[in-house]
Tab-separated table of C-alpha atoms in Angstrom:
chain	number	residue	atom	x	y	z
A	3	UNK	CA	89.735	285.930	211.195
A	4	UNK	CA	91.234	282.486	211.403
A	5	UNK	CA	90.035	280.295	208.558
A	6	UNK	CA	90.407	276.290	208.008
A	7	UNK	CA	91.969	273.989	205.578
A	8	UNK	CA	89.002	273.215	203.246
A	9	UNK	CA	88.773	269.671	201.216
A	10	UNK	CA	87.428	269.181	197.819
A	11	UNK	CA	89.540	271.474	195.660
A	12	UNK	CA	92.112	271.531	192.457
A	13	UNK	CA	95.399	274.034	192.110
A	14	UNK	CA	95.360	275.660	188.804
A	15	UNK	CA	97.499	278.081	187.296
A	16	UNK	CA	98.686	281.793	188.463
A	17	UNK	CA	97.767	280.691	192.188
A	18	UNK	CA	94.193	280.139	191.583
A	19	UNK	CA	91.561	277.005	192.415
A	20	UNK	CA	88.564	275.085	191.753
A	21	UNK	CA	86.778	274.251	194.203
A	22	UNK	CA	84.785	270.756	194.027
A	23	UNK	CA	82.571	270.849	196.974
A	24	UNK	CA	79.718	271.332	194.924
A	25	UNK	CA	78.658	271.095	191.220
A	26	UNK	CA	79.130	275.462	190.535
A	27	UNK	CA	83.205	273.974	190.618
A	28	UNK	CA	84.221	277.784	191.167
A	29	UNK	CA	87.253	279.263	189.972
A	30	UNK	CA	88.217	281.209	192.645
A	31	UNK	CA	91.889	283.778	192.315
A	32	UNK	CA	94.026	284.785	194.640
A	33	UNK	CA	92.076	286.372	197.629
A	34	UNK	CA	88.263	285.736	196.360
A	35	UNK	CA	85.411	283.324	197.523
A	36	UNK	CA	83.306	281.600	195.979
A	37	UNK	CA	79.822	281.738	195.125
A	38	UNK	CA	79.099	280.901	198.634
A	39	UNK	CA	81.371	283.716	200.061
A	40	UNK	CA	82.725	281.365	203.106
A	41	UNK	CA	85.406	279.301	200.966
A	42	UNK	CA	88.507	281.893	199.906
A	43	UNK	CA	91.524	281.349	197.820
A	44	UNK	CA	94.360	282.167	200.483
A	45	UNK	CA	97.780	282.397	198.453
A	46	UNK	CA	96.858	279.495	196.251
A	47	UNK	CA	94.798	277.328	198.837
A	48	UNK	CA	91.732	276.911	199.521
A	49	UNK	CA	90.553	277.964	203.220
A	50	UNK	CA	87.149	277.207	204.909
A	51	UNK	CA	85.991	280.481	206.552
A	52	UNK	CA	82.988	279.042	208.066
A	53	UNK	CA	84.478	276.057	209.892
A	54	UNK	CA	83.872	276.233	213.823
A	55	UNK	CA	82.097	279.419	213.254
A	56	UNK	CA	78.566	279.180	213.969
A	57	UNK	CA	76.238	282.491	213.492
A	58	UNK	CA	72.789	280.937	215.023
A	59	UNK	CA	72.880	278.432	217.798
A	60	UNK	CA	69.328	276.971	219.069
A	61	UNK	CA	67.227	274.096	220.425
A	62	UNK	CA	64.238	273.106	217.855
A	63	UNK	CA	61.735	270.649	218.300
A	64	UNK	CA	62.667	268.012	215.431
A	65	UNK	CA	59.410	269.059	213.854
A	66	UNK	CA	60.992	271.728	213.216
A	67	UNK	CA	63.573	270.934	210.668
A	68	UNK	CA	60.733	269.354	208.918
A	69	UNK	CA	60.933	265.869	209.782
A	70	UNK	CA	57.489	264.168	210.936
A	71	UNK	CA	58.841	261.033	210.841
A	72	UNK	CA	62.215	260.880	212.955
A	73	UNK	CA	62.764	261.266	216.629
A	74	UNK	CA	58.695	262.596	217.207
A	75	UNK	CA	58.402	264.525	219.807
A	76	UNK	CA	62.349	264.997	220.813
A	77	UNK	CA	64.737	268.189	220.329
A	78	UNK	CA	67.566	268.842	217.923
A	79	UNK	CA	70.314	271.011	219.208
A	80	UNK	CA	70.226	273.234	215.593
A	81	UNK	CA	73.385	275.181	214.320
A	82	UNK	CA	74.478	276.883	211.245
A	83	UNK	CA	76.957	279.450	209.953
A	84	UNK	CA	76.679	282.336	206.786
A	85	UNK	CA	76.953	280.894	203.275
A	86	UNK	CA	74.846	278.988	200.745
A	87	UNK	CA	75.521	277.677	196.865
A	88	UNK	CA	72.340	278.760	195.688
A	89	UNK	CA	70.801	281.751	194.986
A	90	UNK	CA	67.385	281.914	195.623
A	91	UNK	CA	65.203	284.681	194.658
A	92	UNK	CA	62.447	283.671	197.304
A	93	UNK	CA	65.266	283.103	200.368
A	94	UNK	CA	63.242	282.449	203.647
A	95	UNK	CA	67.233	282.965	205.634
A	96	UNK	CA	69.133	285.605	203.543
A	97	UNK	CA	70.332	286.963	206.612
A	98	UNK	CA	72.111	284.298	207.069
A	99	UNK	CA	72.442	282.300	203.332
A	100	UNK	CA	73.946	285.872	201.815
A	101	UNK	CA	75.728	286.701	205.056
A	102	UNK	CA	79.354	286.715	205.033
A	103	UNK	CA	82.167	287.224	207.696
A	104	UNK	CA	83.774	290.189	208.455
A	105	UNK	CA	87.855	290.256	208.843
A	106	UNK	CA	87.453	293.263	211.174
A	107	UNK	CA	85.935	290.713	214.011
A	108	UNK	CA	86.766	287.554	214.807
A	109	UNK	CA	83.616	285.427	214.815
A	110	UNK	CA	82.289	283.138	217.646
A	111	UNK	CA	84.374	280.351	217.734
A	112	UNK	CA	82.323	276.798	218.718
A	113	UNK	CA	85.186	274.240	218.061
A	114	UNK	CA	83.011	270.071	217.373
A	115	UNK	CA	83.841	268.768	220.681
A	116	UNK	CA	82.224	271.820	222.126
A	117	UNK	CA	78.849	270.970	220.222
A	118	UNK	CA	78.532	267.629	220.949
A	119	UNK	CA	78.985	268.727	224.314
A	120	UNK	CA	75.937	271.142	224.445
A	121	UNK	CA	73.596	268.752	222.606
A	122	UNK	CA	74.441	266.090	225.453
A	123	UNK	CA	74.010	268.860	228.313
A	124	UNK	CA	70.244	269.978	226.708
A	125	UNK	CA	69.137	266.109	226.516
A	126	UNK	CA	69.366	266.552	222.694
A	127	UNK	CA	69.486	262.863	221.051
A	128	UNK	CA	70.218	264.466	217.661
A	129	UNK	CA	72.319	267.304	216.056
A	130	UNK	CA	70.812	269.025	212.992
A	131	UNK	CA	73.230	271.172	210.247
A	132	UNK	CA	70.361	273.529	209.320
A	133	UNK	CA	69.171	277.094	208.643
A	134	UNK	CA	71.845	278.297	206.285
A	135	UNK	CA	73.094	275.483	203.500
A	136	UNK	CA	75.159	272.916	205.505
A	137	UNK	CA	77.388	272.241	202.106
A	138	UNK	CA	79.194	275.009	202.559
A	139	UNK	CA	80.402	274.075	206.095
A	140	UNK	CA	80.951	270.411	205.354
A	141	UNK	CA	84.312	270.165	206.838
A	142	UNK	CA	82.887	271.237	210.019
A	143	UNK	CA	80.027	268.699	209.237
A	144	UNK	CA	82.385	265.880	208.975
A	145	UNK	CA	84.340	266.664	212.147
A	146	UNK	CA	81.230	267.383	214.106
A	147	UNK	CA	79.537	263.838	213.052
A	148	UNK	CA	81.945	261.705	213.887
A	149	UNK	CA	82.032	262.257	217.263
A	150	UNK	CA	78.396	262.888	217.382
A	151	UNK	CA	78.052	259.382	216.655
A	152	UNK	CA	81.081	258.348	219.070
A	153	UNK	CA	78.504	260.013	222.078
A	154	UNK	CA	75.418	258.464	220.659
A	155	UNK	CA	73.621	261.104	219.267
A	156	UNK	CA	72.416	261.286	215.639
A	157	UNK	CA	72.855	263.467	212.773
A	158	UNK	CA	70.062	265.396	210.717
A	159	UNK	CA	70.912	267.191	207.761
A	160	UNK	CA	68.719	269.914	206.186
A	161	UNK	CA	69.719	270.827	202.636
A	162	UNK	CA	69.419	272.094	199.378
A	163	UNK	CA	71.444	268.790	198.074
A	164	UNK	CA	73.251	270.887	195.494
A	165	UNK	CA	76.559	268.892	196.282
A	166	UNK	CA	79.433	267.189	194.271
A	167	UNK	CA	79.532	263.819	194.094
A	168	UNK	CA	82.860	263.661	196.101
A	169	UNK	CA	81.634	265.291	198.706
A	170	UNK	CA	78.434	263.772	199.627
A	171	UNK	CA	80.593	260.436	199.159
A	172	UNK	CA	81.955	261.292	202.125
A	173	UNK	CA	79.485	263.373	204.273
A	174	UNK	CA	76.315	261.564	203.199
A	175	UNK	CA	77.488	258.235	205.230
A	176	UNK	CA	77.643	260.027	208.585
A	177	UNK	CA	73.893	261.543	208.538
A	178	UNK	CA	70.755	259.350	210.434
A	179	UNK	CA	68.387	261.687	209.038
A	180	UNK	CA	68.044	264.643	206.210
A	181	UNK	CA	65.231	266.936	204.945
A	182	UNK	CA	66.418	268.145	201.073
A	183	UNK	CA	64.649	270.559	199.213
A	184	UNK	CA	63.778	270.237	196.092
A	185	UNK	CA	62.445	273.753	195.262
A	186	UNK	CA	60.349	272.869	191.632
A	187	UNK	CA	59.880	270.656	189.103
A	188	UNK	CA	59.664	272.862	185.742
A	189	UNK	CA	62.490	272.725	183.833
A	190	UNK	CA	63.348	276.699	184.137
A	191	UNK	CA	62.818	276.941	187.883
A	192	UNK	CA	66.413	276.301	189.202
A	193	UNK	CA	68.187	278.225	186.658
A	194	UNK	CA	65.982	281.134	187.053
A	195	UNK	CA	64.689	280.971	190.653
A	196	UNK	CA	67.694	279.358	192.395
A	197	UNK	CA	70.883	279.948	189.700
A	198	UNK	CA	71.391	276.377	189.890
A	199	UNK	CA	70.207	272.921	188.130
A	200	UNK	CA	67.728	270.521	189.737
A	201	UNK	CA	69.553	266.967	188.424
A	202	UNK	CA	72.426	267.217	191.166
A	203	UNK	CA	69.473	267.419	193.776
A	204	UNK	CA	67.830	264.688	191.995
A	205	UNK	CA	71.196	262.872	192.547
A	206	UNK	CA	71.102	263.659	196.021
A	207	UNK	CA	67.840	262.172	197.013
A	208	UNK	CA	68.582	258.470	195.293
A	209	UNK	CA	71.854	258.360	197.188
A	210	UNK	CA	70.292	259.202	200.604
A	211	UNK	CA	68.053	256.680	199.716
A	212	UNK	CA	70.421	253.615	198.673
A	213	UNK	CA	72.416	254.651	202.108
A	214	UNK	CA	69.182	254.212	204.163
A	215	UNK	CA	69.463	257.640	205.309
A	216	UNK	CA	65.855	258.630	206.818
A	217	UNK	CA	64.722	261.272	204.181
A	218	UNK	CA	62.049	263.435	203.757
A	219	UNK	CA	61.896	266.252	201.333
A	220	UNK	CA	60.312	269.654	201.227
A	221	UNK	CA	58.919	272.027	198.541
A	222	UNK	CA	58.193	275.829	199.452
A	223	UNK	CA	55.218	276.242	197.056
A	224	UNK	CA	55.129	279.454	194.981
A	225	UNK	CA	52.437	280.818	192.919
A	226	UNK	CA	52.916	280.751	189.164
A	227	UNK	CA	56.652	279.218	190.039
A	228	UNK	CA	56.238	275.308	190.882
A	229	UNK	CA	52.725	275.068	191.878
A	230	UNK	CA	51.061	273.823	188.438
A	231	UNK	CA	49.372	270.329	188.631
A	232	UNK	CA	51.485	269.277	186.249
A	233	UNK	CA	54.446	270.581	187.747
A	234	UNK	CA	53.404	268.567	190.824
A	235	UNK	CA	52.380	265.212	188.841
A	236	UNK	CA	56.162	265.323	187.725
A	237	UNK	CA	57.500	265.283	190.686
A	238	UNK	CA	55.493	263.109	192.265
A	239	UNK	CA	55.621	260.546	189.523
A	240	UNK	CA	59.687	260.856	189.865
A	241	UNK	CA	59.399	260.889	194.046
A	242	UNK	CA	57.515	257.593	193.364
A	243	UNK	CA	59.611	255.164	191.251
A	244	UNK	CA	62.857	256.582	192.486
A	245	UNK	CA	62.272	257.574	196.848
A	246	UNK	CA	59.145	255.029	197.183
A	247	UNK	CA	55.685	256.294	198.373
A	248	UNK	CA	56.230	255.993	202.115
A	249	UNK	CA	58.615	258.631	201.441
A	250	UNK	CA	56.951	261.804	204.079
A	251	UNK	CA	56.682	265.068	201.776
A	252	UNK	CA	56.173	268.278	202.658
A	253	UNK	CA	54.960	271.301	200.994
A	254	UNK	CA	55.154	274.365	202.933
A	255	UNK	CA	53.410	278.388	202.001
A	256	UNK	CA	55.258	280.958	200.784
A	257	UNK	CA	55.301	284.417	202.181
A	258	UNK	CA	57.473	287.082	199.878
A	259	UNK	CA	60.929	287.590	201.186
A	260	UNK	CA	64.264	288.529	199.994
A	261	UNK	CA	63.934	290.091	196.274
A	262	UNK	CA	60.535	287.600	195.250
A	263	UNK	CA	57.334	290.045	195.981
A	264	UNK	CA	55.039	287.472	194.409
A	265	UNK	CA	51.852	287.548	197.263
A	266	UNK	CA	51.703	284.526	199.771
A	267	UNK	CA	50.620	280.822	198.678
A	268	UNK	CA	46.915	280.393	198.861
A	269	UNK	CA	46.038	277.798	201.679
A	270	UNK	CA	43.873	276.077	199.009
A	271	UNK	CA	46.503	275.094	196.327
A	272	UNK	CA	48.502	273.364	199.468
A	273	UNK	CA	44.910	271.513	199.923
A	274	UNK	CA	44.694	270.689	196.525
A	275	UNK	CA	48.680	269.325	196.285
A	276	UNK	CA	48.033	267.524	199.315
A	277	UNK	CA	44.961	265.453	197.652
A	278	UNK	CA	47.163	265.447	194.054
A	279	UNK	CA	50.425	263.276	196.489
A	280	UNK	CA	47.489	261.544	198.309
A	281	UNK	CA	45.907	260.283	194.885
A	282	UNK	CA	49.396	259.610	193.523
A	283	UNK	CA	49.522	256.718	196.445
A	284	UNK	CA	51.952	258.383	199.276
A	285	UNK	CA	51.058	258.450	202.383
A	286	UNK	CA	52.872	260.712	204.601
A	287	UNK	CA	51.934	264.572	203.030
A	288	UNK	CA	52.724	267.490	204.955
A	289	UNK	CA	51.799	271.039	205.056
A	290	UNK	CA	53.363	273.783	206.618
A	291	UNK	CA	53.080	277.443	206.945
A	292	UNK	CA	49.748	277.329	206.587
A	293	UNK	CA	47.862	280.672	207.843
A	294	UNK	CA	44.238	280.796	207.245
C-alpha cells in the first residue's frame, strides 16, 4: 500500500528511528510500527501509513463528538483512519483504534482536497478528526486543516491528547474546537487502564486553553476505575484553577467492551458526579450514555 512521509522523527543507528509524534517516542527497526501500528520504519525512514486513508467516513450531528457548546445544532462531516497511542482496556472503537492496514489491499484513498470538498457539498460548517485517535494521522490533520480553513469551514478535534510537545506545537494552532479525554484521575489509572501517563494530557488541555481553542473534555466513567468522589474532587479541583469553570464537561456510562467486563456504569453515580462538578462551581455538566 502506498504510505506517506511522516514528520516528527529521529535517525538512529543500524537503520532504525524514534518517532516523536507522541510522548511513547518509539524505537521502531527496520520494517516495524509503532505502538500505533500506522507509522513504519521503511529502510530507515519513517512512513505514515494512515495518511489519506480514511476507514469510516460519516455526517454527525456536532453533539455528537461531544461538544454542547460549539456549532449547536449543525453537522460535522466526521472521518478517521486505524491506529491509536493508547491502549485502553475499556476501548469503545477497537475495531478501529487496534485496526491496522493490510499490504495485500490497497486502502480507500480520500486525498485533503477531496474532504474539504465533501464537507462543503453536505452543508457541513466544520470538519471533525474523530473516532479512532487523530494523533496518529496528524500529517493528514495538518494538510486537511489548512485548507479547511482556506474554504471557511472549521476544525474539531476529538482526542486522547497523548501528544508530544512538537507536535501539538504545530497541529494544535489549526483546530476551532476539540473534545480531549481525560480517562481518570487516580494516579494508577493510565498506566494500568490506558498504558500511558495522564500529565501529557494534562499538558494538552492548558495549551488548548492558552490558544483559545473551544474545549470541552470528556470522562467515560467506570466503576471501581475513576468514579470515586475523591477521584472526581481531583479532577475537578485541577479542571478549575487550570481550564476555568465555564469549561462544559462531560461524563459519559460505560458499557463493557474490548477486554474490560466490569458491568455498565450505574445511572446514579453519573447523577451524583453531575451534582459533585455542579457544587464544585461549573456550570456546563454533561451526561451521556445514559440508559435507564
Amino acid at each position: 500500500m502506498n504510505s506517506y512521509p511522516a514528520k516528527w522523527w529521529t535517525a538512529l543507528d543500524d537503520g532504525a528511528v524514534r518517532c516523536e509524534l507522541c510522548p511513547r517516542r518509539c524505537v521502531i527497526t527496520k520494517g516495524g510500527t509503532g505502538y500505533c501500528r500506522v507509522r513504519q520504519n521503511c529502510d530507515g525512514e519513517l512512513r505514515s501509513l494512515s495518511y489519506g486513508h480514511p476507514v469510516s467516513i460519516a455526517i454527525d450531528p456536532i453533539e455528537k463528538k461531544p461538544l454542547a457548546r460549539f456549532l449547536p445544532g449543525t453537522r460535522t462531516l466526521s472521518f478517521g483512519t486505524y491506529g491509536c497511542n493508547l491502549g485502553c482496556l475499556f476501548c469503545q472503537n477497537d475495531s478501529l483504534s487496534r485496526g491496522c492496514y493490510s499490504h495485500r489491499e490497497e486502502p480507500l484513498s480520500v486525498p485533503p482536497q477531496r474532504i474539504v470538498e465533501l464537507a462543503l457539498q453536505h452543508g457541513c460548517p466544520s470538519l471533525s478528526y474523530t473516532y479512532n485517535e487523530p494523533t496518529v494521522f496528524a500529517e493528514y490533520v495538518l494538510d486537511i486543516a489548512r485548507l479547511a480553513h482556506d474554504a471557511g469551514l472549521k476544525n474539531v478535534l476529538v482526542s486522547n491528547g497523548f501528544i508530544s510537545d512538537e507536535a501539538a506545537g504545530e497541529m494544535y494552532p489549526l483546530l476551532d474546537a476539540a473534545n480531549i479525554d481525560m480517562k481518570g484521575w487516580d494516579d494508577d489509572f493510565y498506566p494500568t487502564m490506558c498504558a500511558a501517563t495522564l500529565p501529557p494530557v494534562l499538558a494538552s488541555l492548558k495549551r488548548l486553553r492558552a490558544l483559545g481553542v473551544h474545549l470541552e473534555v470528556t470522562t467515560l466513567v467506570i466503576p471501581g476505575k475513576n468514579d470515586s468522589e475523591e477521584a472526581i474532587q481531583g479532577w475537578l479541583d485541577w479542571a478549575a484553577r487550570n481550564l476555568g469553570l465555564e469549561t462544559p464537561l462531560h461524563f459519559s456510562a460505560y458499557f463493557p467492551a474490548y477486554r474490560c467486563t466490569i458491568p455498565p456504569t450505574p445511572p446514579d453515580t453519573l447523577f451524583r458526579i453531575q451534582r459533585q462538578a455542579h457544587s464544585a462551581g461549573f456550570r456546563n455538566v454533561f451526561l451521556g450514555n445514559i440508559r435507564l
